[in-house]
Amino acid sequence: EGGVDSRRAPLVALITALAGVGFSLYLTWHHGKLQADPRYQSVCDVSGTFDCNSVNQSAWSAIELGGVHLPVSFLGLIFYIVLSYLCFVRLTRALPQSRTASVYAFFLSGAGLAFSAAMAANSIFVVGKICLFCSGLYVVALALPLALWKSIGLSLGETFALATQDLRKSGGQLWVLAIAFLVLLGGGFVFFSIMEDKSGDTGVDIVREYRNAPKALVGEGSGYAKGASNPRVTIIEFADLECPACRKEAGELRALMKKYPNDVRLVFRHYPLDQTCNRELGRQIHKFACGAAVAAECAGVEGKFFEYMEKIYTPWGEAHGGLDRPSLERHAAELGLNAASFKACLDQPGP
């Protein structure tokens, strides 16, 4: 099995796996950057559709483990490091050990392809945005199993037989892979735990930024309000109902008001990042934001403004999957709003 052709597929597999490492590393860095500064604009935020920030700030961009939020891209980083190691073994070592490494990598890459397909569907149909760097990972997830299958050079039945035979040897290489995965995961857990502690210790910077920021007097105006009737603190929130960062902040405000029910009053004011109704924007960012704002106002006519906001800010309502017209009407129905009145309100022409 010598020659250039016999080594081409393992080399392609290794390069593809390393590309997965690169994309995952950038997305992990990008996620951390957004946690430190939600205003950061990625190089792939080029339009209302291609928006890495919205995808990498969505509810599905991280998982909570022991109180620490681990970016999904970090798990991808571990995954592709392990696959790169297996591809390296296939390229540099003699048969049959190297072929066994390809077999394990092939089955792992199949699982990775299924996970990437689910994440891609979530990005397109739920968040309603496309992340270019995430799309790079999707291409890697599709190409890697093909390259690995080519590098194995066996039938599917023979591939399963080889994996079964190796597993009977006290777990074969799986023990090494499992230990490597746990070590990398543990290291990431400690790292992100430290980073979250540091990100919470920014009081001095926040105060400095607040004092140096432009000031303007803002009254409650006609915004909807809830909370204490005689508050010590009134918070006027300007938000976009399609914005992932606004959704996260809404949860923090909800917890604050629950903790201080007699001291805090919240007033909500719309600021949709949508040129349909906000002509102050230089470019279109959230194409469903104006429609969501109108729908919330229509719910407010029936006294359910904040309840409707809660519907929108649930995970399935943060973007395209919950802000198109049928979804807006479904939210209203779930709250028991008058369907005919709500639809008529949505159809009213804007100013």
XYZ file of C-alpha atoms in Angstrom:
351
model
C 0.000 0.000 0.000
C 2.916 2.332 -0.713
C 3.197 5.254 -3.043
C 1.983 8.798 -3.193
C -1.685 7.921 -3.805
C -1.876 5.743 -0.666
C -0.734 8.665 1.498
C -2.797 11.379 -0.151
C -6.079 10.586 1.638
C -4.514 10.494 5.157
C -2.758 13.794 4.419
C -6.003 15.389 3.220
C -7.755 14.069 6.356
C -5.059 15.588 8.602
C -5.219 18.976 6.861
C -9.034 18.945 7.105
C -8.944 18.093 10.825
C -6.416 20.882 11.445
C -8.744 23.276 9.627
C -11.409 22.216 12.133
C -8.984 23.082 14.939
C -8.421 26.513 13.395
C -12.104 27.357 12.942
C -12.970 26.095 16.455
C -10.121 28.069 18.000
C -11.276 31.303 16.362
C -14.923 30.752 17.343
C -13.902 30.025 20.942
C -11.892 33.253 21.027
C -14.790 35.120 19.399
C -17.260 33.794 21.984
C -15.015 34.974 24.818
C -14.560 38.349 23.139
C -18.331 38.823 22.929
C -18.735 37.943 26.596
C -16.206 40.644 27.488
C -17.555 43.207 24.998
C -21.025 42.538 23.453
C -20.476 45.522 21.127
C -17.547 43.809 19.357
C -18.156 43.385 15.624
C -16.724 40.281 13.969
C -15.175 40.418 10.516
C -17.974 38.135 9.290
C -20.787 40.478 10.411
C -21.303 41.653 6.856
C -25.099 41.836 6.612
C -28.348 41.070 8.382
C -28.062 37.450 7.242
C -24.334 36.804 7.689
C -23.962 37.630 11.367
C -21.482 35.659 13.481
C -22.242 37.703 16.592
C -25.898 36.650 16.737
C -25.021 32.975 16.265
C -22.146 33.013 18.769
C -24.265 34.817 21.385
C -27.359 32.653 20.970
C -28.676 30.327 23.650
C -27.098 27.350 21.857
C -23.560 28.760 21.654
C -22.595 27.446 25.111
C -23.526 24.725 27.571
C -23.542 25.095 31.340
C -21.395 22.594 33.217
C -21.016 22.947 36.962
C -22.007 26.607 36.832
C -19.439 27.370 34.102
C -20.515 28.208 30.552
C -18.399 26.252 28.078
C -18.612 27.446 24.462
C -19.786 24.744 22.077
C -16.872 25.772 19.857
C -14.469 24.813 22.659
C -15.915 21.299 22.668
C -15.378 21.352 18.909
C -11.778 22.385 19.506
C -11.186 19.348 21.732
C -12.952 17.136 19.198
C -10.797 18.249 16.266
C -7.574 18.076 18.297
C -8.331 14.420 19.017
C -9.186 13.779 15.356
C -6.001 15.546 14.236
C -3.988 13.225 16.476
C -5.661 10.150 14.967
C -5.087 11.454 11.442
C -1.442 12.099 12.309
C -1.068 8.502 13.534
C -2.567 7.219 10.279
C -0.148 9.324 8.254
C 3.065 8.578 10.147
C 2.788 5.032 11.454
C 2.766 1.645 9.784
C -0.221 -0.619 9.264
C -2.275 -2.061 10.914
C -2.086 0.363 13.904
C -2.445 3.400 11.690
C -5.519 1.973 9.967
C -7.168 1.408 13.347
C -6.633 5.077 14.139
C -8.426 5.977 10.888
C -11.334 3.714 11.816
C -11.860 5.443 15.168
C -11.500 8.843 13.537
C -14.053 7.860 10.877
C -16.728 6.903 13.407
C -16.038 9.978 15.523
C -16.246 12.220 12.462
C -19.625 10.677 11.626
C -20.924 11.748 15.019
C -19.394 15.177 14.455
C -21.172 15.446 11.100
C -24.539 14.718 12.727
C -23.910 17.320 15.427
C -22.789 19.909 12.867
C -25.913 19.273 10.793
C -28.060 19.948 13.869
C -26.144 23.157 14.643
C -26.425 24.329 11.033
C -30.187 23.751 11.054
C -30.441 25.630 14.351
C -28.453 28.564 12.940
C -30.571 28.849 9.799
C -34.055 28.025 11.028
C -33.986 29.155 14.676
C -31.449 31.955 14.999
C -32.088 33.001 11.408
C -28.446 33.954 10.800
C -25.436 32.415 9.064
C -22.004 32.425 10.691
C -19.293 32.177 8.039
C -16.718 30.649 10.396
C -19.302 28.165 11.651
C -20.021 27.322 8.004
C -16.318 26.554 7.646
C -16.718 23.978 10.412
C -19.745 22.512 8.644
C -17.661 22.027 5.488
C -14.916 20.387 7.568
C -17.486 18.085 9.206
C -18.728 17.016 5.773
C -15.326 16.554 4.134
C -13.530 14.753 6.969
C -15.528 11.472 6.975
C -15.016 11.216 3.212
C -11.247 11.649 3.473
C -11.054 9.225 6.397
C -13.115 6.600 4.569
C -10.742 6.858 1.655
C -7.741 6.492 3.971
C -9.115 3.305 5.570
C -9.303 1.393 2.278
C -11.660 -1.303 3.616
C -15.314 -2.207 3.112
C -17.832 -1.050 5.715
C -18.128 -4.568 7.111
C -14.354 -4.892 7.428
C -14.206 -1.472 9.098
C -16.735 -2.505 11.760
C -14.906 -5.784 12.280
C -11.589 -4.003 12.805
C -13.138 -1.607 15.328
C -14.811 -4.498 17.203
C -11.578 -6.466 17.313
C -9.648 -3.500 18.726
C -12.322 -2.747 21.333
C -12.002 -6.289 22.673
C -8.385 -5.534 23.541
C -9.330 -3.811 26.825
C -10.842 -0.911 24.963
C -7.943 -0.437 22.549
C -7.127 3.160 21.747
C -10.418 4.389 23.232
C -8.837 4.575 26.678
C -6.182 6.948 25.392
C -8.769 9.069 23.573
C -11.084 9.195 26.576
C -8.277 10.296 28.900
C -7.111 12.938 26.412
C -10.656 14.258 26.053
C -11.183 14.474 29.817
C -7.838 16.233 30.357
C -8.613 18.837 27.695
C -12.167 19.270 28.982
C -10.935 19.702 32.541
C -8.376 22.254 31.429
C -11.069 24.171 29.564
C -13.379 24.044 32.577
C -10.698 25.590 34.801
C -9.782 28.200 32.170
C -13.342 29.389 31.527
C -14.115 29.333 35.248
C -11.198 31.728 35.814
C -12.287 33.879 32.853
C -15.855 34.154 34.157
C -14.535 35.213 37.562
C -12.376 37.865 35.905
C -15.219 39.104 33.722
C -17.309 39.630 36.825
C -14.572 41.729 38.430
C -14.823 44.724 36.108
C -16.636 47.184 38.349
C -13.937 49.849 38.123
C -13.883 49.713 34.322
C -17.670 49.894 34.133
C -17.786 52.933 36.423
C -15.041 54.660 34.426
C -16.821 53.956 31.146
C -20.121 55.192 32.563
C -18.636 58.438 33.815
C -16.934 59.139 30.480
C -19.962 58.283 28.332
C -22.211 60.981 26.796
C -25.174 61.827 29.048
C -28.775 62.526 28.124
C -31.901 62.967 30.219
C -34.462 60.306 29.345
C -37.954 60.196 30.756
C -40.312 57.232 30.960
C -42.273 58.566 28.006
C -44.913 56.196 26.697
C -42.932 53.031 27.387
C -44.498 50.106 29.210
C -43.434 49.828 32.850
C -43.502 47.268 35.640
C -42.118 46.923 39.134
C -42.254 49.130 42.213
C -44.818 51.953 42.213
C -42.560 54.142 44.345
C -39.097 52.937 43.287
C -35.685 53.917 44.568
C -34.271 53.115 41.111
C -35.942 53.370 37.699
C -34.292 51.511 34.826
C -35.151 52.588 31.289
C -34.239 49.774 28.938
C -33.684 50.328 25.213
C -33.741 46.965 23.471
C -34.201 45.028 20.238
C -36.460 41.990 20.509
C -34.347 40.019 18.019
C -31.048 40.787 19.749
C -29.329 37.840 21.559
C -27.442 40.223 23.888
C -30.722 41.973 24.765
C -32.252 38.595 25.525
C -29.410 37.799 27.916
C -29.687 41.204 29.570
C -33.463 40.763 29.941
C -32.835 37.671 32.048
C -30.471 39.618 34.297
C -33.017 42.432 34.705
C -35.718 39.890 35.508
C -33.562 38.448 38.289
C -32.787 41.939 39.602
C -36.466 42.897 39.800
C -37.314 39.629 41.508
C -34.635 40.333 44.117
C -35.736 43.942 44.730
C -39.493 43.996 44.003
C -40.149 47.111 46.111
C -37.160 49.136 44.957
C -36.810 48.776 41.180
C -39.055 49.903 38.343
C -38.390 48.919 34.714
C -39.496 50.965 31.711
C -39.109 49.406 28.281
C -38.362 51.449 25.152
C -37.946 49.956 21.689
C -34.755 50.390 19.682
C -34.962 47.800 16.882
C -31.829 47.335 14.800
C -34.006 47.139 11.720
C -34.024 49.747 8.958
C -37.685 49.024 8.258
C -38.659 51.306 11.131
C -35.335 52.674 12.404
C -33.809 55.029 9.862
C -30.894 55.875 12.165
C -29.108 52.642 11.217
C -26.327 52.593 8.668
C -27.067 48.975 7.706
C -29.691 46.316 8.214
C -28.952 44.029 11.183
C -32.131 42.358 12.512
C -34.755 42.072 9.806
C -37.512 40.802 12.142
C -36.992 43.342 14.939
C -39.546 45.921 13.773
C -42.240 43.285 13.316
C -41.524 41.907 16.790
C -41.746 45.407 18.299
C -45.116 46.019 16.629
C -46.394 42.645 17.849
C -45.363 43.431 21.441
C -47.154 46.769 21.218
C -50.267 45.019 19.911
C -50.102 42.615 22.861
C -49.747 45.664 25.121
C -53.111 46.947 23.898
C -54.618 43.926 25.666
C -52.416 44.361 28.735
C -49.930 41.596 27.882
C -46.856 43.541 26.737
C -44.302 42.014 29.110
C -45.881 38.575 28.879
C -45.472 38.762 25.106
C -41.851 39.831 25.519
C -41.257 36.722 27.615
C -42.612 34.614 24.769
C -40.243 36.275 22.310
C -37.237 35.958 24.610
C -37.599 32.220 25.093
C -34.920 30.218 23.189
C -37.247 29.289 20.334
C -38.389 32.866 19.986
C -35.133 34.757 19.807
C -34.931 35.013 16.042
C -36.277 33.694 12.728
C -37.856 30.578 14.195
C -40.081 32.700 16.452
C -40.374 36.135 14.857
C -41.935 35.514 11.461
C -45.625 36.371 11.090
C -47.058 32.897 11.892
C -44.897 32.691 15.012
C -45.950 36.153 16.198
C -49.588 35.101 15.868
C -48.853 31.803 17.633
C -47.325 33.647 20.610
C -50.480 35.781 20.816
C -52.726 32.712 20.746
C -50.701 31.047 23.511
C -51.281 34.141 25.672
C -55.019 34.075 24.980
C -55.078 37.334 23.023
C -57.968 38.119 20.689
C -56.808 36.715 17.356
C -58.814 39.056 15.120
C -57.826 42.181 17.050
C -54.172 41.142 17.153
C -54.017 40.469 13.402
C -55.756 43.767 12.657
C -53.233 45.568 14.859
C -50.305 43.938 13.046
C -51.769 44.966 9.685
C -52.094 48.627 10.578
C -49.738 50.794 8.471
C -46.771 52.307 10.270
C -46.194 56.037 10.738
